[in-house]
mmCIF file of C-alpha atoms in Angstrom:
data_model
loop_
_atom_site.group_PDB
_atom_site.id
_atom_site.type_symbol
_atom_site.label_atom_id
_atom_site.label_comp_id
_atom_site.label_asym_id
_atom_site.label_seq_id
_atom_site.Cartn_x
_atom_site.Cartn_y
_atom_site.Cartn_z
ATOM 1 C CA MET A 1 0.000 0.000 0.000
ATOM 2 C CA SER A 2 3.023 2.292 -0.321
ATOM 3 C CA GLY A 3 1.365 4.179 -3.183
ATOM 4 C CA ARG A 4 -1.510 5.404 -1.018
ATOM 5 C CA ALA A 5 -1.688 8.989 0.178
ATOM 6 C CA HIS A 6 -2.083 8.231 3.885
ATOM 7 C CA ASP A 7 -0.872 5.695 6.420
ATOM 8 C CA VAL A 8 -3.735 6.201 8.891
ATOM 9 C CA VAL A 9 -7.074 7.958 8.582
ATOM 10 C CA VAL A 10 -8.889 8.764 11.834
ATOM 11 C CA TYR A 11 -12.579 8.524 10.974
ATOM 12 C CA GLY A 12 -14.813 10.329 13.464
ATOM 13 C CA ALA A 13 -12.103 12.797 14.450
ATOM 14 C CA THR A 14 -14.632 15.380 15.668
ATOM 15 C CA GLY A 15 -16.213 13.052 18.244
ATOM 16 C CA PHE A 16 -15.159 12.645 21.860
ATOM 17 C CA VAL A 17 -13.062 9.499 21.420
ATOM 18 C CA GLY A 18 -11.952 10.483 17.916
ATOM 19 C CA ARG A 19 -10.323 13.621 19.276
ATOM 20 C CA LEU A 20 -8.551 11.628 21.971
ATOM 21 C CA LEU A 21 -7.246 9.226 19.327
ATOM 22 C CA ALA A 22 -6.076 12.048 17.069
ATOM 23 C CA GLU A 23 -4.338 13.740 19.996
ATOM 24 C CA TYR A 24 -2.595 10.492 20.910
ATOM 25 C CA LEU A 25 -1.352 9.969 17.360
ATOM 26 C CA ALA A 26 -0.155 13.577 17.128
ATOM 27 C CA GLU A 27 1.938 13.030 20.242
ATOM 28 C CA HIS A 28 3.194 9.484 19.660
ATOM 29 C CA ALA A 29 3.125 8.483 15.979
ATOM 30 C CA PRO A 30 6.637 8.239 14.491
ATOM 31 C CA SER A 31 7.838 11.264 12.570
ATOM 32 C CA GLY A 32 6.805 11.033 8.954
ATOM 33 C CA THR A 33 3.641 8.990 9.580
ATOM 34 C CA ARG A 34 1.030 10.286 7.141
ATOM 35 C CA ILE A 35 -2.190 10.846 9.086
ATOM 36 C CA ALA A 36 -5.483 12.386 7.985
ATOM 37 C CA LEU A 37 -8.653 13.335 9.833
ATOM 38 C CA ALA A 38 -12.038 12.330 8.434
ATOM 39 C CA GLY A 39 -15.694 12.893 9.192
ATOM 40 C CA ARG A 40 -18.850 14.352 7.698
ATOM 41 C CA SER A 41 -18.187 18.085 8.289
ATOM 42 C CA ARG A 42 -15.145 19.919 6.956
ATOM 43 C CA THR A 43 -15.793 22.854 9.275
ATOM 44 C CA ARG A 44 -15.847 20.671 12.370
ATOM 45 C CA LEU A 45 -12.801 18.710 11.217
ATOM 46 C CA GLU A 46 -10.798 21.886 10.751
ATOM 47 C CA GLU A 47 -11.931 23.083 14.167
ATOM 48 C CA ALA A 48 -10.866 19.792 15.752
ATOM 49 C CA ARG A 49 -7.493 19.958 13.994
ATOM 50 C CA ARG A 50 -6.842 23.427 15.451
ATOM 51 C CA GLY A 51 -7.222 21.979 18.936
ATOM 52 C CA LEU A 52 -4.630 19.231 18.396
ATOM 53 C CA PRO A 53 -0.878 19.373 19.134
ATOM 54 C CA ALA A 54 1.337 21.153 16.620
ATOM 55 C CA ALA A 55 2.298 17.933 14.812
ATOM 56 C CA ALA A 56 -1.292 17.650 13.519
ATOM 57 C CA ARG A 57 -1.678 21.181 12.149
ATOM 58 C CA ASP A 58 -0.894 20.129 8.552
ATOM 59 C CA TRP A 59 -2.870 16.878 8.542
ATOM 60 C CA PRO A 60 -5.329 16.709 5.631
ATOM 61 C CA VAL A 61 -9.068 16.580 6.316
ATOM 62 C CA LEU A 62 -11.313 14.232 4.339
ATOM 63 C CA VAL A 63 -15.088 14.550 4.155
ATOM 64 C CA ALA A 64 -17.184 11.375 4.001
ATOM 65 C CA ASP A 65 -20.608 10.736 5.486
ATOM 66 C CA ALA A 66 -21.117 7.332 7.116
ATOM 67 C CA THR A 67 -23.964 6.611 4.670
ATOM 68 C CA ASP A 68 -22.155 7.712 1.482
ATOM 69 C CA GLU A 69 -20.734 4.488 0.064
ATOM 70 C CA ALA A 70 -18.850 6.135 -2.791
ATOM 71 C CA ALA A 71 -17.166 8.660 -0.484
ATOM 72 C CA LEU A 72 -16.266 5.937 1.998
ATOM 73 C CA GLU A 73 -14.713 3.794 -0.711
ATOM 74 C CA GLU A 74 -12.673 6.761 -1.961
ATOM 75 C CA LEU A 75 -11.549 7.434 1.611
ATOM 76 C CA ALA A 76 -10.599 3.781 2.194
ATOM 77 C CA ALA A 77 -8.657 3.590 -1.082
ATOM 78 C CA SER A 78 -6.541 6.589 -0.017
ATOM 79 C CA THR A 79 -5.010 4.976 3.064
ATOM 80 C CA THR A 80 -3.381 1.873 4.475
ATOM 81 C CA VAL A 81 -5.531 1.890 7.643
ATOM 82 C CA VAL A 82 -8.800 3.428 8.752
ATOM 83 C CA ALA A 83 -9.249 3.742 12.524
ATOM 84 C CA THR A 84 -12.894 4.527 13.204
ATOM 85 C CA THR A 85 -14.590 5.783 16.352
ATOM 86 C CA VAL A 86 -17.973 6.445 14.710
ATOM 87 C CA GLY A 87 -20.703 4.613 16.568
ATOM 88 C CA PRO A 88 -23.000 3.111 17.382
ATOM 89 C CA TYR A 89 -21.330 0.773 14.932
ATOM 90 C CA LEU A 90 -24.536 -1.184 14.524
ATOM 91 C CA ARG A 91 -26.103 1.920 12.977
ATOM 92 C CA TYR A 92 -23.168 3.467 11.147
ATOM 93 C CA GLY A 93 -20.274 1.033 10.917
ATOM 94 C CA LEU A 94 -20.965 -1.557 8.212
ATOM 95 C CA PRO A 95 -20.587 0.635 5.058
ATOM 96 C CA LEU A 96 -17.068 1.688 6.124
ATOM 97 C CA ALA A 97 -16.032 -1.877 6.975
ATOM 98 C CA LEU A 98 -17.291 -2.996 3.554
ATOM 99 C CA ALA A 99 -15.415 -0.174 1.832
ATOM 100 C CA CYS A 100 -12.197 -1.255 3.530
ATOM 101 C CA ALA A 101 -12.779 -4.909 2.654
ATOM 102 C CA ARG A 102 -13.385 -4.024 -1.016
ATOM 103 C CA THR A 103 -10.267 -1.830 -1.308
ATOM 104 C CA GLY A 104 -7.889 -4.064 0.655
ATOM 105 C CA THR A 105 -7.585 -1.447 3.401
ATOM 106 C CA HIS A 106 -6.945 -2.430 7.002
ATOM 107 C CA TYR A 107 -9.584 -1.361 9.504
ATOM 108 C CA ALA A 108 -9.667 -0.972 13.299
ATOM 109 C CA ASP A 109 -12.575 0.014 15.534
ATOM 110 C CA LEU A 110 -13.683 0.233 19.171
ATOM 111 C CA THR A 111 -16.919 -1.705 18.989
ATOM 112 C CA GLY A 112 -18.338 -3.639 21.910
ATOM 113 C CA GLU A 113 -21.427 -4.684 19.948
ATOM 114 C CA VAL A 114 -21.867 -8.421 19.324
ATOM 115 C CA LEU A 115 -24.571 -7.876 16.710
ATOM 116 C CA PHE A 116 -22.364 -5.509 14.712
ATOM 117 C CA VAL A 117 -19.373 -7.844 14.678
ATOM 118 C CA ARG A 118 -21.603 -10.707 13.558
ATOM 119 C CA ARG A 119 -22.865 -8.573 10.661
ATOM 120 C CA VAL A 120 -19.324 -7.595 9.699
ATOM 121 C CA ILE A 121 -18.229 -11.233 9.686
ATOM 122 C CA ASP A 122 -21.137 -12.222 7.451
ATOM 123 C CA ALA A 123 -20.710 -9.289 5.066
ATOM 124 C CA CYS A 124 -16.938 -8.763 4.955
ATOM 125 C CA ASP A 125 -14.933 -11.843 5.906
ATOM 126 C CA ASP A 126 -14.752 -13.585 2.532
ATOM 127 C CA LEU A 127 -14.277 -10.285 0.706
ATOM 128 C CA ALA A 128 -11.478 -9.128 3.022
ATOM 129 C CA ARG A 129 -9.698 -12.454 2.672
ATOM 130 C CA SER A 130 -9.735 -12.029 -1.108
ATOM 131 C CA THR A 131 -8.269 -8.494 -0.961
ATOM 132 C CA GLY A 132 -5.868 -9.053 1.945
ATOM 133 C CA ALA A 133 -7.596 -6.576 4.249
ATOM 134 C CA ARG A 134 -7.418 -7.028 7.994
ATOM 135 C CA ILE A 135 -10.784 -5.960 9.435
ATOM 136 C CA VAL A 136 -9.960 -5.796 13.143
ATOM 137 C CA THR A 137 -12.806 -5.146 15.552
ATOM 138 C CA ALA A 138 -12.619 -4.477 19.310
ATOM 139 C CA CYS A 139 -9.293 -2.620 19.484
ATOM 140 C CA GLY A 140 -9.965 -0.773 22.756
ATOM 141 C CA TYR A 141 -10.864 -1.711 26.317
ATOM 142 C CA ASP A 142 -13.282 -3.933 24.447
ATOM 143 C CA SER A 143 -11.414 -6.319 23.981
ATOM 144 C CA VAL A 144 -7.631 -5.865 23.815
ATOM 145 C CA PRO A 145 -6.864 -6.713 27.481
ATOM 146 C CA SER A 146 -8.988 -9.874 27.356
ATOM 147 C CA ASP A 147 -7.740 -11.017 23.964
ATOM 148 C CA LEU A 148 -4.045 -10.338 24.588
ATOM 149 C CA GLY A 149 -4.246 -11.749 28.121
ATOM 150 C CA VAL A 150 -5.385 -15.140 26.842
ATOM 151 C CA HIS A 151 -2.868 -14.854 23.995
ATOM 152 C CA LEU A 152 -0.071 -14.543 26.573
ATOM 153 C CA LEU A 153 -1.371 -17.495 28.600
ATOM 154 C CA HIS A 154 -1.480 -19.646 25.475
ATOM 155 C CA GLN A 155 2.052 -18.664 24.475
ATOM 156 C CA ARG A 156 3.488 -19.446 27.902
ATOM 157 C CA ALA A 157 1.714 -22.792 28.187
ATOM 158 C CA ARG A 158 2.909 -23.766 24.709
ATOM 159 C CA HIS A 159 6.481 -22.705 25.542
ATOM 160 C CA ASP A 160 6.390 -24.838 28.703
ATOM 161 C CA ALA A 161 4.755 -27.818 26.921
ATOM 162 C CA ALA A 162 2.053 -27.555 29.581
ATOM 163 C CA GLY A 163 -0.809 -28.587 27.320
ATOM 164 C CA ALA A 164 -3.934 -26.775 26.213
ATOM 165 C CA LEU A 165 -5.800 -24.245 28.332
ATOM 166 C CA LEU A 166 -8.835 -25.396 30.304
ATOM 167 C CA ASP A 167 -10.922 -23.249 32.674
ATOM 168 C CA THR A 168 -9.825 -19.614 32.366
ATOM 169 C CA THR A 169 -11.286 -16.665 34.286
ATOM 170 C CA LEU A 170 -10.606 -12.952 33.945
ATOM 171 C CA HIS A 171 -10.988 -10.808 37.085
ATOM 172 C CA ALA A 172 -11.584 -7.145 36.206
ATOM 173 C CA ARG A 173 -10.938 -4.079 38.323
ATOM 174 C CA ALA A 174 -11.143 -0.543 36.989
ATOM 175 C CA ARG A 175 -11.874 3.096 37.718
ATOM 176 C CA GLY A 176 -13.137 5.445 35.031
ATOM 177 C CA GLY A 177 -16.009 7.357 33.547
ATOM 178 C CA LEU A 178 -18.856 6.802 31.134
ATOM 179 C CA SER A 179 -19.598 8.452 27.800
ATOM 180 C CA GLY A 180 -22.760 9.070 25.878
ATOM 181 C CA GLY A 181 -21.396 6.989 23.025
ATOM 182 C CA THR A 182 -21.238 3.891 25.224
ATOM 183 C CA ILE A 183 -24.860 4.381 26.266
ATOM 184 C CA ASP A 184 -25.866 4.928 22.648
ATOM 185 C CA SER A 185 -24.207 1.662 21.596
ATOM 186 C CA SER A 186 -26.215 -0.224 24.226
ATOM 187 C CA ARG A 187 -29.374 1.496 23.028
ATOM 188 C CA ALA A 188 -28.659 0.475 19.416
ATOM 189 C CA GLN A 189 -28.419 -3.203 20.343
ATOM 190 C CA VAL A 190 -31.654 -3.022 22.354
ATOM 191 C CA GLU A 191 -33.404 -1.433 19.392
ATOM 192 C CA ALA A 192 -32.064 -4.144 17.078
ATOM 193 C CA VAL A 193 -33.555 -6.815 19.336
ATOM 194 C CA GLU A 194 -36.888 -4.984 19.396
ATOM 195 C CA ALA A 195 -36.872 -4.878 15.599
ATOM 196 C CA ASP A 196 -36.001 -8.569 15.249
ATOM 197 C CA ARG A 197 -36.253 -10.899 18.243
ATOM 198 C CA ARG A 198 -33.996 -13.400 16.471
ATOM 199 C CA ALA A 199 -31.103 -11.157 17.481
ATOM 200 C CA LEU A 200 -31.498 -12.474 21.035
ATOM 201 C CA LYS A 201 -30.261 -15.868 19.864
ATOM 202 C CA VAL A 202 -27.040 -14.233 18.684
ATOM 203 C CA LEU A 203 -26.587 -12.221 21.877
ATOM 204 C CA PHE A 204 -27.005 -15.254 24.146
ATOM 205 C CA ASP A 205 -24.876 -17.640 22.080
ATOM 206 C CA PRO A 206 -21.415 -17.951 23.702
ATOM 207 C CA TYR A 207 -19.969 -18.773 20.261
ATOM 208 C CA ALA A 208 -21.912 -16.093 18.371
ATOM 209 C CA LEU A 209 -18.757 -14.762 16.686
ATOM 210 C CA SER A 210 -17.124 -18.069 15.848
ATOM 211 C CA PRO A 211 -16.297 -18.619 12.174
ATOM 212 C CA GLU A 212 -18.038 -22.003 12.106
ATOM 213 C CA ARG A 213 -20.586 -22.509 14.880
ATOM 214 C CA ALA A 214 -21.034 -26.232 14.224
ATOM 215 C CA ALA A 215 -17.298 -26.849 14.719
ATOM 216 C CA GLU A 216 -17.296 -25.532 18.284
ATOM 217 C CA PRO A 217 -16.969 -28.075 21.101
ATOM 218 C CA ASP A 218 -19.962 -28.983 23.228
ATOM 219 C CA LEU A 219 -18.879 -27.949 26.718
ATOM 220 C CA GLY A 220 -22.333 -27.803 28.226
ATOM 221 C CA LYS A 221 -23.840 -24.524 29.308
ATOM 222 C CA GLU A 222 -21.333 -21.678 29.084
ATOM 223 C CA ARG A 223 -23.149 -18.710 30.481
ATOM 224 C CA ASP A 224 -21.892 -15.325 31.547
ATOM 225 C CA VAL A 225 -21.821 -14.816 35.304
ATOM 226 C CA THR A 226 -25.083 -13.316 36.584
ATOM 227 C CA THR A 227 -24.764 -13.759 40.355
ATOM 228 C CA VAL A 228 -22.474 -12.703 43.205
ATOM 229 C CA PHE A 229 -20.211 -15.351 44.749
ATOM 230 C CA GLU A 230 -16.894 -15.791 46.550
ATOM 231 C CA ASP A 231 -14.175 -16.950 44.173
ATOM 232 C CA ALA A 232 -12.524 -20.098 45.510
ATOM 233 C CA GLN A 233 -9.106 -19.346 43.970
ATOM 234 C CA THR A 234 -8.680 -15.706 44.973
ATOM 235 C CA GLY A 235 -11.010 -15.235 47.942
ATOM 236 C CA ASP A 236 -12.515 -12.185 46.213
ATOM 237 C CA TRP A 237 -16.211 -11.536 46.011
ATOM 238 C CA VAL A 238 -17.066 -11.338 42.325
ATOM 239 C CA GLY A 239 -20.102 -10.528 40.212
ATOM 240 C CA PRO A 240 -21.222 -9.812 36.656
ATOM 241 C CA PHE A 241 -18.849 -7.839 34.436
ATOM 242 C CA VAL A 242 -20.633 -5.562 31.975
ATOM 243 C CA MET A 243 -18.212 -6.321 29.123
ATOM 244 C CA ALA A 244 -18.084 -10.095 29.584
ATOM 245 C CA ALA A 245 -20.819 -10.852 27.061
ATOM 246 C CA PHE A 246 -18.746 -9.198 24.342
ATOM 247 C CA ASN A 247 -15.150 -9.891 25.359
ATOM 248 C CA SER A 248 -15.744 -13.608 25.848
ATOM 249 C CA ARG A 249 -17.076 -13.946 22.289
ATOM 250 C CA ILE A 250 -14.004 -12.175 20.890
ATOM 251 C CA VAL A 251 -11.661 -14.480 22.830
ATOM 252 C CA ARG A 252 -13.534 -17.560 21.621
ATOM 253 C CA ARG A 253 -13.313 -16.264 18.044
ATOM 254 C CA SER A 254 -9.541 -15.927 18.453
ATOM 255 C CA ASN A 255 -9.360 -19.538 19.581
ATOM 256 C CA ALA A 256 -11.420 -20.716 16.607
ATOM 257 C CA LEU A 257 -9.482 -18.629 14.076
ATOM 258 C CA ARG A 258 -6.317 -20.290 15.358
ATOM 259 C CA GLY A 259 -7.723 -23.772 14.844
ATOM 260 C CA HIS A 260 -8.677 -24.062 18.530
ATOM 261 C CA ALA A 261 -5.026 -23.700 19.504
ATOM 262 C CA TYR A 262 -6.017 -22.643 23.031
ATOM 263 C CA GLY A 263 -7.711 -26.014 23.400
ATOM 264 C CA ARG A 264 -10.841 -27.906 22.438
ATOM 265 C CA ARG A 265 -11.878 -27.867 26.108
ATOM 266 C CA PHE A 266 -11.028 -24.196 26.652
ATOM 267 C CA ARG A 267 -13.702 -22.558 28.820
ATOM 268 C CA TYR A 268 -13.614 -18.809 29.374
ATOM 269 C CA ARG A 269 -15.504 -16.352 31.551
ATOM 270 C CA GLU A 270 -15.067 -12.837 32.944
ATOM 271 C CA VAL A 271 -16.091 -11.424 36.318
ATOM 272 C CA ASN A 272 -15.893 -8.115 38.135
ATOM 273 C CA ALA A 273 -13.759 -8.415 41.279
ATOM 274 C CA PHE A 274 -14.763 -6.398 44.375
ATOM 275 C CA GLY A 275 -12.290 -7.502 47.051
ATOM 276 C CA ARG A 276 -12.431 -9.788 50.074
ATOM 277 C CA GLY A 277 -14.397 -9.943 53.279
ATOM 278 C CA ALA A 278 -17.580 -8.163 54.274
ATOM 279 C CA ARG A 279 -16.650 -4.963 52.463
ATOM 280 C CA GLY A 280 -16.038 -6.793 49.194
ATOM 281 C CA HIS A 281 -19.315 -8.667 49.645
ATOM 282 C CA ARG A 282 -21.256 -5.429 50.134
ATOM 283 C CA ARG A 283 -19.645 -3.792 47.130
ATOM 284 C CA ALA A 284 -20.387 -6.820 44.976
ATOM 285 C CA LEU A 285 -24.043 -6.869 45.996
ATOM 286 C CA VAL A 286 -24.616 -3.132 45.553
ATOM 287 C CA GLN A 287 -22.763 -2.662 42.274
ATOM 288 C CA SER A 288 -24.085 -5.859 40.704
ATOM 289 C CA ALA A 289 -27.651 -4.871 41.640
ATOM 290 C CA ALA A 290 -27.100 -1.413 40.146
ATOM 291 C CA LEU A 291 -25.795 -2.953 36.923
ATOM 292 C CA GLY A 292 -28.798 -5.244 36.704
ATOM 293 C CA LEU A 293 -31.230 -2.379 37.236
ATOM 294 C CA ALA A 294 -29.493 -0.238 34.620
ATOM 295 C CA MET A 295 -29.643 -3.011 32.036
ATOM 296 C CA LYS A 296 -33.321 -3.642 32.753
ATOM 297 C CA ALA A 297 -34.076 0.073 32.495
ATOM 298 C CA MET A 298 -32.341 0.247 29.121
ATOM 299 C CA ALA A 299 -34.207 -2.819 27.845
ATOM 300 C CA ASP A 300 -37.662 -1.534 28.863
ATOM 301 C CA PRO A 301 -39.161 1.098 26.514
ATOM 302 C CA ARG A 302 -41.077 2.557 29.461
ATOM 303 C CA THR A 303 -37.950 3.357 31.485
ATOM 304 C CA ARG A 304 -35.491 4.006 28.647
ATOM 305 C CA PRO A 305 -36.370 7.734 28.485
ATOM 306 C CA LEU A 306 -35.257 8.035 32.112
ATOM 307 C CA VAL A 307 -31.880 6.521 31.198
ATOM 308 C CA ASP A 308 -31.637 8.982 28.314
ATOM 309 C CA ARG A 309 -32.215 11.921 30.685
ATOM 310 C CA LEU A 310 -29.732 10.763 33.321
ATOM 311 C CA ALA A 311 -26.943 9.411 31.082
ATOM 312 C CA PRO A 312 -24.404 11.519 29.167
ATOM 313 C CA SER A 313 -25.430 12.514 25.639
ATOM 314 C CA PRO A 314 -23.569 11.205 22.561
ATOM 315 C CA GLY A 315 -20.383 13.245 22.157
ATOM 316 C CA GLN A 316 -19.965 13.722 25.904
ATOM 317 C CA GLY A 317 -17.495 11.868 28.089
ATOM 318 C CA PRO A 318 -15.517 11.924 31.319
ATOM 319 C CA SER A 319 -13.479 14.938 32.380
ATOM 320 C CA GLU A 320 -9.758 15.299 31.755
ATOM 321 C CA GLN A 321 -9.084 14.614 35.441
ATOM 322 C CA THR A 322 -11.160 11.417 35.354
ATOM 323 C CA ARG A 323 -9.351 10.273 32.223
ATOM 324 C CA ARG A 324 -5.968 10.974 33.827
ATOM 325 C CA THR A 325 -6.638 9.353 37.216
ATOM 326 C CA GLY A 326 -8.507 6.315 35.942
ATOM 327 C CA TRP A 327 -6.937 2.863 35.612
ATOM 328 C CA PHE A 328 -7.675 -0.775 34.926
ATOM 329 C CA SER A 329 -6.191 -4.076 36.033
ATOM 330 C CA MET A 330 -7.191 -7.453 34.647
ATOM 331 C CA THR A 331 -5.853 -10.753 35.911
ATOM 332 C CA LEU A 332 -6.507 -13.955 34.000
ATOM 333 C CA ARG A 333 -6.026 -17.326 35.670
ATOM 334 C CA THR A 334 -5.918 -20.628 33.846
ATOM 335 C CA THR A 335 -5.265 -24.311 34.408
ATOM 336 C CA THR A 336 -3.803 -26.455 31.633
ATOM 337 C CA GLU A 337 -4.318 -30.078 30.649
ATOM 338 C CA THR A 338 -1.216 -31.087 32.621
ATOM 339 C CA GLY A 339 -2.446 -29.375 35.785
ATOM 340 C CA ARG A 340 -0.068 -26.412 35.609
ATOM 341 C CA ARG A 341 -1.511 -23.014 36.542
ATOM 342 C CA TYR A 342 -0.696 -19.578 35.170
ATOM 343 C CA VAL A 343 -1.798 -15.988 35.751
ATOM 344 C CA ALA A 344 -1.568 -13.166 33.217
ATOM 345 C CA THR A 345 -1.931 -9.494 34.103
ATOM 346 C CA VAL A 346 -2.903 -6.644 31.790
ATOM 347 C CA ARG A 347 -2.804 -3.278 33.550
ATOM 348 C CA ALA A 348 -2.540 0.399 32.610
ATOM 349 C CA GLN A 349 -3.008 3.892 33.970
ATOM 350 C CA GLY A 350 -5.689 6.146 32.503
ATOM 351 C CA ASP A 351 -9.456 5.889 32.210
ATOM 352 C CA PRO A 352 -9.897 2.478 30.567
ATOM 353 C CA GLY A 353 -12.617 3.411 28.094
ATOM 354 C CA TYR A 354 -11.006 6.648 26.933
ATOM 355 C CA ALA A 355 -7.382 7.494 27.844
ATOM 356 C CA ALA A 356 -6.195 3.874 27.769
ATOM 357 C CA THR A 357 -8.459 3.032 24.845
ATOM 358 C CA ALA A 358 -6.929 5.842 22.753
ATOM 359 C CA VAL A 359 -3.547 4.192 23.305
ATOM 360 C CA MET A 360 -4.842 0.732 22.379
ATOM 361 C CA LEU A 361 -6.611 1.856 19.210
ATOM 362 C CA GLY A 362 -3.768 4.183 18.260
ATOM 363 C CA GLU A 363 -1.130 1.485 18.596
ATOM 364 C CA SER A 364 -3.344 -1.018 16.764
ATOM 365 C CA ALA A 365 -3.651 1.398 13.839
ATOM 366 C CA LEU A 366 0.077 2.146 13.797
ATOM 367 C CA ALA A 367 0.920 -1.553 13.883
ATOM 368 C CA LEU A 368 -1.392 -2.254 10.938
ATOM 369 C CA ALA A 369 0.055 0.690 9.005
ATOM 370 C CA LEU A 370 3.763 0.381 9.766
ATOM 371 C CA ASP A 371 4.515 -3.188 10.886
ATOM 372 C CA GLY A 372 3.033 -5.225 8.065
ATOM 373 C CA ASP A 373 6.066 -7.498 7.637
ATOM 374 C CA ARG A 374 5.950 -8.429 11.345
ATOM 375 C CA LEU A 375 2.230 -9.149 11.649
ATOM 376 C CA PRO A 376 0.654 -12.612 11.569
ATOM 377 C CA ALA A 377 -0.140 -13.858 8.071
ATOM 378 C CA ALA A 378 -3.882 -13.304 8.184
ATOM 379 C CA ALA A 379 -6.722 -11.503 6.441
ATOM 380 C CA GLY A 380 -10.465 -11.272 6.908
ATOM 381 C CA VAL A 381 -12.481 -10.203 9.923
ATOM 382 C CA LEU A 382 -10.007 -10.687 12.751
ATOM 383 C CA THR A 383 -9.443 -10.038 16.438
ATOM 384 C CA PRO A 384 -6.587 -8.034 18.002
ATOM 385 C CA ALA A 385 -4.746 -11.234 18.965
ATOM 386 C CA THR A 386 -5.050 -12.883 15.550
ATOM 387 C CA ALA A 387 -4.437 -9.750 13.465
ATOM 388 C CA ILE A 388 -1.661 -8.045 15.467
ATOM 389 C CA GLY A 389 -0.719 -10.307 18.387
ATOM 390 C CA ASP A 390 2.851 -9.974 19.657
ATOM 391 C CA VAL A 391 3.413 -6.718 17.789
ATOM 392 C CA LEU A 392 0.609 -5.069 19.758
ATOM 393 C CA VAL A 393 1.949 -6.548 22.999
ATOM 394 C CA GLU A 394 5.340 -4.945 22.287
ATOM 395 C CA ARG A 395 3.817 -1.611 21.349
ATOM 396 C CA LEU A 396 1.659 -1.422 24.475
ATOM 397 C CA ARG A 397 4.552 -2.378 26.736
ATOM 398 C CA ALA A 398 6.497 0.504 25.201
ATOM 399 C CA ARG A 399 3.615 2.777 26.309
ATOM 400 C CA ASP A 400 3.849 1.605 29.943
ATOM 401 C CA PHE A 401 1.146 -1.052 29.805
ATOM 402 C CA ALA A 402 1.909 -4.041 32.014
ATOM 403 C CA LEU A 403 1.403 -7.319 30.116
ATOM 404 C CA THR A 404 2.899 -10.197 32.085
ATOM 405 C CA VAL A 405 2.420 -13.901 32.671
ATOM 406 C CA GLU A 406 3.798 -16.145 35.414
ATOM 407 C CA GLU A 407 3.328 -19.676 36.622
ATOM 408 C CA LEU A 408 1.522 -20.302 39.896
ATOM 409 C CA PRO A 409 2.406 -23.044 42.355
ATOM 410 C CA THR A 410 0.453 -26.238 41.786
ATOM 411 C CA ALA A 411 -2.412 -26.797 44.167
#
């Protein structure tokens, strides 16, 4: 793609997360990286560019509406990579993904929407394979920590000849804010279910994003955690994790795309960890109940207007202080076929959904644009682990992310 005008195009550069991504690239992309800003309004793009660091002042601006297929295809053909923050992806994302698949352009997004990824797989996978495009979904807090954490566990177990992975659990801890875009993405999936109840089957299928559903192993009921309980391994009180229903499907897709290299009996779940003792128990009960009520309120047309009034509007997000002081820490524990046990940790400073996510998406885009000869030999609709893998691990470590794995004593 050396003949293309740009290395990376930031699509949605006038939105809340798009501006954070553009700012990150202006500060950290290697000198000489050809970056452009794109969206539907030239005036707003030029205004956003004026607010970026000096390195971005000469970046071109490209105008393309999310519904204009011809403009999107022209945009995609001009660059090696499109990094898009325009959501809800279920409403606006498919035409751009298709444009990238048709033109052989790599693509990275921040989606946490199962229904969108399923549509992209169905519409783009074969086409992207034929053109060599890497269509990489979930390149932010959804689902880079989960996907790379299991990737590291698999690598270590393979290095140690410890056998395939069996039961694997991610314990999540984080502090950060909420944006209107996140709420809007949830609303889009609810509306899709209301329009077609068959979408519920996709949402509740643990292998909804697998390339070949019939080839998945029958491991009995694999359901996301819905109750509060004391974890036997860690002693923490744990409960439902809001991102588990998406992240777990991405991780299972990675396993399937790799020929079930993690194992044919690989079982994966994610939980929110609240700490030990009575205090941890109280926190687990209160926060899990609040999550349940919020999800029910969003799903019920009678109470959804109340959520709309209380939640941030699209385009709004957490303050600069919240983004700076936020953090996340995910620990993933697994047992292998030989009985050996490992723990991986993925941890970073910065609000996970915004400050840290800008780093994850930014480094994913730079890897796709600049590290082509080092990436896995793959094309189609991919995951962060299968499309970028070790290269993304290296890039995030260089940006002060902790990505580690160690063996635990045998029980």
